[in-house]
Coordinates of C-alpha atoms in Angstrom, one line a residue:
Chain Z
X1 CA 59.1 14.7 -11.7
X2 CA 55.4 14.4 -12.8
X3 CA 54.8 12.8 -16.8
X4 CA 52.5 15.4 -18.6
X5 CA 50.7 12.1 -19.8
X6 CA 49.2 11.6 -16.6
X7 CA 47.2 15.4 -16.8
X8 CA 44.1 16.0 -18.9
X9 CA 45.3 17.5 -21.9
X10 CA 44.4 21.3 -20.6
X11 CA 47.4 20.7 -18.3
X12 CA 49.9 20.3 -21.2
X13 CA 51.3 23.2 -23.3
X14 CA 50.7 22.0 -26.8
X15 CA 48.3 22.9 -29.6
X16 CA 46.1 20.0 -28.9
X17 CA 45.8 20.7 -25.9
X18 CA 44.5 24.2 -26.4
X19 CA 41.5 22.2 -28.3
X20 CA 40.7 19.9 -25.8
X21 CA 41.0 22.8 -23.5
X22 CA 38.3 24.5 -25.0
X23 CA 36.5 21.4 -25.6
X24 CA 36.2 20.6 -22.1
X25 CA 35.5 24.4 -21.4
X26 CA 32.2 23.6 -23.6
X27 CA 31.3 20.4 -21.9
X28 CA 31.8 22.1 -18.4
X29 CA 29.5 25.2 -19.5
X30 CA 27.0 22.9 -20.8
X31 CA 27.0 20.8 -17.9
X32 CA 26.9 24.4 -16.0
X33 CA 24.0 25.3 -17.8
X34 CA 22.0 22.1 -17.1
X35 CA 22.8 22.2 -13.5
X36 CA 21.1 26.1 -13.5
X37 CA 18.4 24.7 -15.4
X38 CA 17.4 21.7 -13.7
X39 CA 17.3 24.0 -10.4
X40 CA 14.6 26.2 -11.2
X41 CA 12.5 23.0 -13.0
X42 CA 13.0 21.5 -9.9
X43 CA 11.1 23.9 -8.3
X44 CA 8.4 25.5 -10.9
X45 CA 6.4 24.5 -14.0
X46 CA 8.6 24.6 -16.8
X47 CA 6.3 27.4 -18.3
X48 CA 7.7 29.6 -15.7
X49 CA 10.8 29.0 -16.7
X50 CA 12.3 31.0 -19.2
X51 CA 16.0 31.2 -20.3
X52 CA 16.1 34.4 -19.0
X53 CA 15.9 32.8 -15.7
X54 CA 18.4 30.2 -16.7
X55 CA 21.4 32.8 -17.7
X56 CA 20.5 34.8 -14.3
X57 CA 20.6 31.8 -12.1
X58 CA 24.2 30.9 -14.4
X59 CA 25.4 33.7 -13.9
X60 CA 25.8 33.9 -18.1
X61 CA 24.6 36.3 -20.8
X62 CA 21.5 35.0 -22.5
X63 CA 22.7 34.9 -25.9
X64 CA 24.9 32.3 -24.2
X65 CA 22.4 29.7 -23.1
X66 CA 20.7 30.3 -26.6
X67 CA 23.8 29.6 -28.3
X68 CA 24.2 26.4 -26.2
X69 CA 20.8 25.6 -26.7
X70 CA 19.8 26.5 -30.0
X71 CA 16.4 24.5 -29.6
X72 CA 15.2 27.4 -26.6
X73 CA 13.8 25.8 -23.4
X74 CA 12.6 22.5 -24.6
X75 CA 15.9 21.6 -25.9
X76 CA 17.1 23.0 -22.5
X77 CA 14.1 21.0 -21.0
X78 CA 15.2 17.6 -22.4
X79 CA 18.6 18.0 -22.1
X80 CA 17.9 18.6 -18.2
X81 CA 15.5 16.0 -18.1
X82 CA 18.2 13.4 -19.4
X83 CA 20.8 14.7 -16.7
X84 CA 18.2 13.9 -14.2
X85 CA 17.1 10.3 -16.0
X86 CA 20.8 9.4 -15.3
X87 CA 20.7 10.2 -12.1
X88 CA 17.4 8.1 -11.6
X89 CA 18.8 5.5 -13.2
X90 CA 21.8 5.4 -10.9
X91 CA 19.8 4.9 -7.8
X92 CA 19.2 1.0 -8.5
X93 CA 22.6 0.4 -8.9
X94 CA 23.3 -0.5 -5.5
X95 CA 25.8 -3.2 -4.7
X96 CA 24.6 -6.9 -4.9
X97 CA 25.0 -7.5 -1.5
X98 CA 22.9 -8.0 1.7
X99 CA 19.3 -8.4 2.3
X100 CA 17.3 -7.7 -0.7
X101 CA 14.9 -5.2 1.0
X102 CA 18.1 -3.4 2.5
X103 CA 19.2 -2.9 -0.6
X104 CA 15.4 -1.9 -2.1
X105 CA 15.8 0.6 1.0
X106 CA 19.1 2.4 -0.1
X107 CA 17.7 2.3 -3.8
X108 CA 14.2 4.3 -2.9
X109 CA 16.3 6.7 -0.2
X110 CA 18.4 7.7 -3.4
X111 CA 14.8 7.7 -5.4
X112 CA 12.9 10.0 -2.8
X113 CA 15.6 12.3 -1.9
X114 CA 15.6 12.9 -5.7
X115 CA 11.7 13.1 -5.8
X116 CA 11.7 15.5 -2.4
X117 CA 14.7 17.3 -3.8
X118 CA 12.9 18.2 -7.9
X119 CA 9.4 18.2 -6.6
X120 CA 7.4 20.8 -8.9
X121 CA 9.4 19.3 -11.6
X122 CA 8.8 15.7 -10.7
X123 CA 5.1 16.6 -10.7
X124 CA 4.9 18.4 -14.0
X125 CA 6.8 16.1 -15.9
X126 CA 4.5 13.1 -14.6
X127 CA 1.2 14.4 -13.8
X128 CA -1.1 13.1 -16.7
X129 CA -2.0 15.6 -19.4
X130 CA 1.4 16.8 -18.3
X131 CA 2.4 20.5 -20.9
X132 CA 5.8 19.2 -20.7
X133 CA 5.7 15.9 -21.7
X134 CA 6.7 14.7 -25.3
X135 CA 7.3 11.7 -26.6
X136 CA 10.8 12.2 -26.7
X137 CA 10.6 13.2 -22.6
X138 CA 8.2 10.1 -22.4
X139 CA 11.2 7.9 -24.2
X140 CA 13.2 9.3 -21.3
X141 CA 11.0 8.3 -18.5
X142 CA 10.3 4.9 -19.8
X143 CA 14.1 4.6 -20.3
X144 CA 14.4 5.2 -16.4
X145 CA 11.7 2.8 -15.2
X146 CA 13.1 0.2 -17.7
X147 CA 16.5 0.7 -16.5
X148 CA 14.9 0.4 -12.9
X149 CA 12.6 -2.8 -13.6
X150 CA 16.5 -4.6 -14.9
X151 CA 17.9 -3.4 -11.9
X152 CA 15.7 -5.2 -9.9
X153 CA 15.5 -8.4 -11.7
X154 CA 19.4 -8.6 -11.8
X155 CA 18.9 -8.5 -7.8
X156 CA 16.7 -11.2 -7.9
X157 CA 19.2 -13.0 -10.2
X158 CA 16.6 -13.8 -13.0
X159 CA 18.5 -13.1 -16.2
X160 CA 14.9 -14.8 -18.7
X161 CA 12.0 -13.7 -16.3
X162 CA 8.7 -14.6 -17.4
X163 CA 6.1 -12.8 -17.7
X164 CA 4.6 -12.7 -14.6
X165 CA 8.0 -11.8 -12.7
X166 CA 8.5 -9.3 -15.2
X167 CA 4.5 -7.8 -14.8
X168 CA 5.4 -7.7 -11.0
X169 CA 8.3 -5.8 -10.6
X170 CA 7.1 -3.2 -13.4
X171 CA 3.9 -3.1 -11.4
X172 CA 5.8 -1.9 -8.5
X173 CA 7.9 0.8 -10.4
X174 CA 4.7 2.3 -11.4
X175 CA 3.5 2.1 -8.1
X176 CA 6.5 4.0 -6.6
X177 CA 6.0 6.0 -9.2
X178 CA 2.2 7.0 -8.5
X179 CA 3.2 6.7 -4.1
X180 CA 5.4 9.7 -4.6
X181 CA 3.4 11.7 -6.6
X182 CA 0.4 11.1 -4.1
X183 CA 3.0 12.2 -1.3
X184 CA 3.7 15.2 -2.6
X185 CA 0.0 15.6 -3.3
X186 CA -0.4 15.1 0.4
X187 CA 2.5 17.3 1.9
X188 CA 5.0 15.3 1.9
X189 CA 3.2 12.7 4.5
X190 CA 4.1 10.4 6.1
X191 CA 7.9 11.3 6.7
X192 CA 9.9 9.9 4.2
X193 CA 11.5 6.9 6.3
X194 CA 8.1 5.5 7.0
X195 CA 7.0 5.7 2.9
X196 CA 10.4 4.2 2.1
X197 CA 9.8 1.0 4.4
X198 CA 6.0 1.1 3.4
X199 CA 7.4 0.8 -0.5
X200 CA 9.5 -1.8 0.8
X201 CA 6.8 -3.8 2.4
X202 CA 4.7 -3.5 -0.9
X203 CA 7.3 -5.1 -2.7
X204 CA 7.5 -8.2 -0.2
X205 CA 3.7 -8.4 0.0
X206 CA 3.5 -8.0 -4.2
X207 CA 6.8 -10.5 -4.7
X208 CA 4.8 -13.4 -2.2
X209 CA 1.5 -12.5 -4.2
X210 CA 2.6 -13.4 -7.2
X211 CA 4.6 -16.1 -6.1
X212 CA 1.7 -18.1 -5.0
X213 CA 0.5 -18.2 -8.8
X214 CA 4.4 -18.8 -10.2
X215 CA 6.8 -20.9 -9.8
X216 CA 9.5 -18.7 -11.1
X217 CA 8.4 -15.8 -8.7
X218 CA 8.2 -18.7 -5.7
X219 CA 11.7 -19.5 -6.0
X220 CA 12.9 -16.1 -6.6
X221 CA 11.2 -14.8 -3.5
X222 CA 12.4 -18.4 -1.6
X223 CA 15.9 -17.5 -2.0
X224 CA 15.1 -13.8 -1.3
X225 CA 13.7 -14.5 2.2
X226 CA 16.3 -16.5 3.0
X227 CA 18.4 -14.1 2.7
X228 CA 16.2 -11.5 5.3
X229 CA 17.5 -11.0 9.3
X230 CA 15.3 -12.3 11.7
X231 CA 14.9 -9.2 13.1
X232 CA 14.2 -7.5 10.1
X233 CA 11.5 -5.8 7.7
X234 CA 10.6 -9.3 5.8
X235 CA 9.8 -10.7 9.4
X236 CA 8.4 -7.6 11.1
X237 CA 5.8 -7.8 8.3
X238 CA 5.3 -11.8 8.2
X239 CA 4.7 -11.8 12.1
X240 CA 2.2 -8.6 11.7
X241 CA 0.1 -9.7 8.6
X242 CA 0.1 -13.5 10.1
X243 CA -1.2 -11.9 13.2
X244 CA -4.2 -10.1 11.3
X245 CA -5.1 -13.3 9.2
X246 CA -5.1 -15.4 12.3
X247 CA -7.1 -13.0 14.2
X248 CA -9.9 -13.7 11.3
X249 CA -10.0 -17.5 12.7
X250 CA -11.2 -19.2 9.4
X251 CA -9.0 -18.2 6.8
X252 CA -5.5 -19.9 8.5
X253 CA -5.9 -23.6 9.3
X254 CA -5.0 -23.8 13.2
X255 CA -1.8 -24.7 13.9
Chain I
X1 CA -56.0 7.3 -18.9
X2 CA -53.0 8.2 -19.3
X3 CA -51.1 11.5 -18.1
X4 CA -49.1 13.1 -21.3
X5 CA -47.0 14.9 -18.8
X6 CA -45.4 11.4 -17.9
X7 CA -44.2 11.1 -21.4
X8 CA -40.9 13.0 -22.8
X9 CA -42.0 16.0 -24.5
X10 CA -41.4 14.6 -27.9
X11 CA -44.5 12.2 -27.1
X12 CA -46.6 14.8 -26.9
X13 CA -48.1 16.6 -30.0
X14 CA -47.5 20.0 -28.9
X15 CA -45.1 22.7 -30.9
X16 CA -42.6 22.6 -28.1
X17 CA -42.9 19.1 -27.7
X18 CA -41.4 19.5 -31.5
X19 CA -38.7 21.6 -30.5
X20 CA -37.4 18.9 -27.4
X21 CA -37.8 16.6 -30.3
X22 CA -35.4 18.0 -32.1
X23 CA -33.1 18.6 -29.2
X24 CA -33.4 14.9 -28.6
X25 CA -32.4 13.8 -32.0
X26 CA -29.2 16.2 -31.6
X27 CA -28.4 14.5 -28.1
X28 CA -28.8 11.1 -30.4
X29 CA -26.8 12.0 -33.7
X30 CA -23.9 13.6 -31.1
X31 CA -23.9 10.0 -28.9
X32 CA -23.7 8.3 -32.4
X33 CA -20.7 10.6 -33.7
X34 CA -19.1 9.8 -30.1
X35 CA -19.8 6.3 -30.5
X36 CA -18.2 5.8 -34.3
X37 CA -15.2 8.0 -33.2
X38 CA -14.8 6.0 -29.5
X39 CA -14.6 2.6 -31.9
X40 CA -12.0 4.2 -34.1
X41 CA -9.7 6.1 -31.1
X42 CA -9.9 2.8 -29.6
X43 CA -8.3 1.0 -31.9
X44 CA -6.0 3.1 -33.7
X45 CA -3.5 6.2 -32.4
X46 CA -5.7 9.6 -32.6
X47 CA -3.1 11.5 -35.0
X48 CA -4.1 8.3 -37.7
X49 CA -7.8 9.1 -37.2
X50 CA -9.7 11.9 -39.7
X51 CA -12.8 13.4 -38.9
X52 CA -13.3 11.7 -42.3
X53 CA -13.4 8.3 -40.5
X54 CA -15.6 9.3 -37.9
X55 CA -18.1 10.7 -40.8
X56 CA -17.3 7.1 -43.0
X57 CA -17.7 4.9 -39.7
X58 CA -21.0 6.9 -38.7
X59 CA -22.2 7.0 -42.1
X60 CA -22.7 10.6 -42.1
X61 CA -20.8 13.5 -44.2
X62 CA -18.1 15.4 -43.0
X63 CA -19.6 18.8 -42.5
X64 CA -22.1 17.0 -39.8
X65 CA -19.2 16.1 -38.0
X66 CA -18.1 19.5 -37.8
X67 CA -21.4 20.9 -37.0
X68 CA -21.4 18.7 -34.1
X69 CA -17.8 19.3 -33.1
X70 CA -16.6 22.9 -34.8
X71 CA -13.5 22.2 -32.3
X72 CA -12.4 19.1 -35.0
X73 CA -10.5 16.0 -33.8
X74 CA -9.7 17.7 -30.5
X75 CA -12.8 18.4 -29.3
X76 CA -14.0 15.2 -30.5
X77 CA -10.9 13.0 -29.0
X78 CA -12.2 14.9 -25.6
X79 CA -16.1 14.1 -25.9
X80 CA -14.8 10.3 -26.8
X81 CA -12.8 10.7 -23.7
X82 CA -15.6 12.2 -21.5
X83 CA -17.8 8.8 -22.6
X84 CA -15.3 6.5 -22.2
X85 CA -14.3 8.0 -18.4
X86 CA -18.2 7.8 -17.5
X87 CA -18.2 4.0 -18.3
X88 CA -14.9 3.3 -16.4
X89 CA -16.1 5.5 -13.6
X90 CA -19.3 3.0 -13.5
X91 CA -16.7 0.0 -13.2
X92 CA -16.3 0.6 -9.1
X93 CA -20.0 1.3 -8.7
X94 CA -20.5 -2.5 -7.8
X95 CA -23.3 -3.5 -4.8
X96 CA -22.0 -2.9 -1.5
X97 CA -22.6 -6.1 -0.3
X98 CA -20.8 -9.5 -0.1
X99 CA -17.0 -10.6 0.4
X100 CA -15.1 -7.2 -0.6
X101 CA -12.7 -9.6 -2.9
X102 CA -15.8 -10.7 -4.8
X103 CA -16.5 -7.0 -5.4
X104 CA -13.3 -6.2 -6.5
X105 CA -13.3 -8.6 -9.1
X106 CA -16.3 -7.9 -10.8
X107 CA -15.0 -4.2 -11.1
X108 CA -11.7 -5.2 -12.5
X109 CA -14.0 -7.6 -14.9
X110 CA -15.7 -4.6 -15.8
X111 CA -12.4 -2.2 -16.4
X112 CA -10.2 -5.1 -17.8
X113 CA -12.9 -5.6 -20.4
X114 CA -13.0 -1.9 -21.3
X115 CA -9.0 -2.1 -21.4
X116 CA -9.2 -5.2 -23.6
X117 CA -11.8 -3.5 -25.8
X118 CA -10.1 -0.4 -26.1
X119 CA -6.4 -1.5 -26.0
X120 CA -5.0 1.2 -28.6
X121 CA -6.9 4.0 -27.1
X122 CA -6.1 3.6 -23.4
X123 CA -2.3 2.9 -24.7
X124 CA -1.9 6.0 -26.6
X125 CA -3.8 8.3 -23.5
X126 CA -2.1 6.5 -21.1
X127 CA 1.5 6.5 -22.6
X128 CA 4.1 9.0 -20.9
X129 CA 4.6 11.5 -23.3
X130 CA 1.6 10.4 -25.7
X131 CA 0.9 13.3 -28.3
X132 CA -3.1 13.0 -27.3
X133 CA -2.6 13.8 -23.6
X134 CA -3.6 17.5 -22.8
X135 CA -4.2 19.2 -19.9
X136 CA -8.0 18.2 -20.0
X137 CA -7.6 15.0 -21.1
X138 CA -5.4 14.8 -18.1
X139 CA -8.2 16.3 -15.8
X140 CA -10.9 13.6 -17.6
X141 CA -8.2 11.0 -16.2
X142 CA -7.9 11.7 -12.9
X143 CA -11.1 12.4 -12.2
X144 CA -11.4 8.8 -13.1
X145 CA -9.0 7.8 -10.8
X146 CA -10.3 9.8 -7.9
X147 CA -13.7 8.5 -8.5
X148 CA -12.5 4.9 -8.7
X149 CA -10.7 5.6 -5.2
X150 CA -13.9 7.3 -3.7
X151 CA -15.9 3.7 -4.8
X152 CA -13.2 1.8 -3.3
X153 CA -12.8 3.9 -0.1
X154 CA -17.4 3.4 0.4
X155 CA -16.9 -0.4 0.2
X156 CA -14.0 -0.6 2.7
X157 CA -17.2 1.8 5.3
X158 CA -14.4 4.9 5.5
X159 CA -15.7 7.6 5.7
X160 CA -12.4 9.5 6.5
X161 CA -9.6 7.9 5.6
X162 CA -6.4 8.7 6.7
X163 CA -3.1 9.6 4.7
X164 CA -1.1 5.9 5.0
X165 CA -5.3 4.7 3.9
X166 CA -5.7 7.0 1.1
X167 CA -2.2 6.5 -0.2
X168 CA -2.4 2.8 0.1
X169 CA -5.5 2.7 -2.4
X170 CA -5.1 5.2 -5.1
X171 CA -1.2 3.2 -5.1
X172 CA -3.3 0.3 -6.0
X173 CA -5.4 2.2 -9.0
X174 CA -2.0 3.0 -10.2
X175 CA -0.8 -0.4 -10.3
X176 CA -3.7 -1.5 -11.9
X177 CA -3.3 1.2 -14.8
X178 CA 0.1 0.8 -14.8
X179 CA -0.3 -3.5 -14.8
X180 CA -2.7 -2.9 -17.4
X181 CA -0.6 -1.1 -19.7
X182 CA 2.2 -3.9 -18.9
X183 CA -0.9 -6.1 -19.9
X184 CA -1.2 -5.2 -23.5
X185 CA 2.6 -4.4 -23.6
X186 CA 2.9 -8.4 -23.2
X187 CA 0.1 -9.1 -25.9
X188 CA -2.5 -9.5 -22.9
X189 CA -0.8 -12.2 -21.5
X190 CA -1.3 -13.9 -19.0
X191 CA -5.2 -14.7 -19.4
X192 CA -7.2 -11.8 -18.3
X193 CA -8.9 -14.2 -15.0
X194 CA -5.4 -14.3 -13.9
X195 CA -4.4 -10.9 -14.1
X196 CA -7.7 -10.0 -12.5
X197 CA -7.3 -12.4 -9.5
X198 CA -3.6 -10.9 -9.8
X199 CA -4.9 -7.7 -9.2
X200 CA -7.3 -9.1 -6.3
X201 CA -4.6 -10.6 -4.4
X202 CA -2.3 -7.5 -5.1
X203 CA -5.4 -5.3 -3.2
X204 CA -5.2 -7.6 -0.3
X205 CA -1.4 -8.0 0.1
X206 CA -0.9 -4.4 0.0
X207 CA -4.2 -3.9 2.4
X208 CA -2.3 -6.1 5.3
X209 CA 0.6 -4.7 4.4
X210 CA -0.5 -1.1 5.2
X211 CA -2.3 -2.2 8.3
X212 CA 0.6 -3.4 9.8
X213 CA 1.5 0.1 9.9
X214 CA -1.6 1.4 10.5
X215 CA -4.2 1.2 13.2
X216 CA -7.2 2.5 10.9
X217 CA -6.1 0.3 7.9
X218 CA -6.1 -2.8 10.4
X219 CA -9.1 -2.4 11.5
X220 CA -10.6 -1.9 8.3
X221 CA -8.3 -4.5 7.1
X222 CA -9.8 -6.9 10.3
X223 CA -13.4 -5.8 9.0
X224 CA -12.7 -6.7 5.4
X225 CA -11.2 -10.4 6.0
X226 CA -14.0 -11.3 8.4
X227 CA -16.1 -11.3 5.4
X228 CA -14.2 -13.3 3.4
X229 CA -15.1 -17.2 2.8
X230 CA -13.0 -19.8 4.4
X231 CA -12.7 -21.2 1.0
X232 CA -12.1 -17.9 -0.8
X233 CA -9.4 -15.9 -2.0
X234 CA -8.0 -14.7 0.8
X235 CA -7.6 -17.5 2.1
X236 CA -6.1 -18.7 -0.6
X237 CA -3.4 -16.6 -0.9
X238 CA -3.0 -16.5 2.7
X239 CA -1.9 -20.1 2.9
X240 CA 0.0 -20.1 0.2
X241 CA 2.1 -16.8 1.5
X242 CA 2.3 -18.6 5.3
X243 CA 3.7 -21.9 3.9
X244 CA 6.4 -19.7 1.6
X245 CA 7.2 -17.7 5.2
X246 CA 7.4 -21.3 6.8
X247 CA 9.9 -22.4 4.1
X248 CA 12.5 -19.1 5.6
X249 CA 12.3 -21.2 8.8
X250 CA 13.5 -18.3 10.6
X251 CA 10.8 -15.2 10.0
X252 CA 7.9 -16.6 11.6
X253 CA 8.0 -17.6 15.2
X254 CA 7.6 -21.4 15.6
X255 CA 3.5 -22.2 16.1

């Protein structure tokens, strides 16, 4: 015997129910809606979108989406851009385990499978001078690189960074931010593996920067390394840049 | 004796010579209309600047300013935009000669102080989702950006850079707008010196860190350090990164 309780109200026969039913019929065509939409401003400027386009691709009348959306397309716009903002904001939360660049690497291969995936729209909305972007989308975006920036500092298990921690890591967002819009610029080159552990590397190389000015940022990145492989990215890199700066004879004193 | 063609027309007392003189005096009264607004954009968000201000600040009357720009604020906002991109594109267009860090660093002097000068105004442009960004405001920006990667590209001698190259240094210009913004976000702390030899040592960290990918960025990389004083920068920050390294006993191979 199975207990109603345990079913989402729809399941159950009752009055109530018939609510919630409908209730979660309207949350489900919403979400329905923004799906559809966040499709085709994936893949073309939102000012060839119209919601025309959005009830074809839904399959849905468009008195529909306009009754859903009663703002038109930018409501639709920023209420697919937040859907998408969650989504961003999801790839940083990656378990607090491991190597910190292994886990830098499974946040970015969520980040540029997201950026490869919603291109045209990725571009549009961040492009400078952008037609789409309000400052209600801007909110949105700084929202996503905020979330991102305490992400990344609750890796590093700072919870009061100063200022020149915190300048660092939001440095690098921006730059993530800017390398992916220059690889789409370019075609999508290098593959996508390579600009992941390139991102990677520019994190290392920007975390040991600044921790040869801070003190804060030197023990953060101390207790970082010592968590890297031997084999791995954080070594690969040391051995390689060592290797150039020793090759210029005067800047290294000799072993 | 002297040649009157030498002289500007206005020199001259013939009735065209009149004519470039008044030409000359509408070049001036439109560079001091661009002036007044430039001082008031860059301390205040365009929508709370009146083309009132801009006649007050230039001590002129209103209907001049309109003469001048019949577009209003807009057209104003993008002439004090055009003037303000000129100077920032000068910023890169240091002497080719001497340790490329040195060069670096007087260019970031250069942009930091227009930054520090215009703090409100490069905010509000540079915001996502700021109400003054436009399409062609947008275009004024890049172009700014591209040119400051063309300077940057002439000092490292490329005359073709590749992809992982070009990528590597307009990421940097990013980060430096984006540091920037961070910058005045934080009530420009720390000191500007510091963020600019931030900024220096961010250049060179993410230089080596690219080479080590890349054969053409190592050997411009290789090129670039073998200019650098023993004393310098560079080396600076590359003792300080080697002895952090040493610290993770295990990522760099025992000397």
């Amino acid at each position: 015997m199975q207990d109603p309780t345990h079913y989402p109200a729809r399941m159950t026969g009752s009055n109530s129910g018939t609510a919630s039913y409908r209730r979660l019929d309207v949350t489900r065509r919403r979400a329905q809606l923004i799906r559809a939409a966040l499709g085709l401003f994936a893949h073309r400027p939102p000012e060839d979108v119209s919601l025309d386009d959005v009830a074809v691709a839904a399959e849905v009348s468009r008195p529909l989406v306009y009754r859903y959306f009663p703002g038109g397309k930018t409501q639709l716009y920023e209420a697919a851009l937040g859907s998408a903002a969650a989504e961003l904001t999801e790839c940083f939360a990656v378990p607090q385990e491991g190597p910190l660049t292994v886990r830098l690497a499974a946040a970015l291969d969520r980040y540029l499978a997201f950026v490869d995936e919603h291109d045209a729209g990725f571009s549009a909305l961040l492009r400078s001078g952008s037609v789409v972007a309000t400052s209600r989308t801007g909110a949105i975006v700084d929202g996503v690189r905020r979330s991102a920036a305490g992400h990344i500092l609750t890796h590093l298990r700072v919870p009061e960074p100063g200022v020149r921690l915190r300048m660092a890591v939001r440095t690098w967002i921006t730059a993530v931010e800017g390398a992916s819009l220059t690889w789409l610029d370019e075609g999508k080159q290098p593959a996508v593996e390579e600009l992941r552990d390139w991102l990677v590397d520019h994190f290392v190389a920007l975390l040991l920067a600044t921790a040869a000015r801070d003190g804060q940022t030197a023990r953060v990145a101390a207790a970082a390394l010592a968590l890297e492989p031997a084999e791995g990215a954080v070594a690969s890199l040391a051995r390689r840049t060592v290797e150039l700066l020793t090759e210029a004879e005067h800047l290294l004193p000799s072993p």
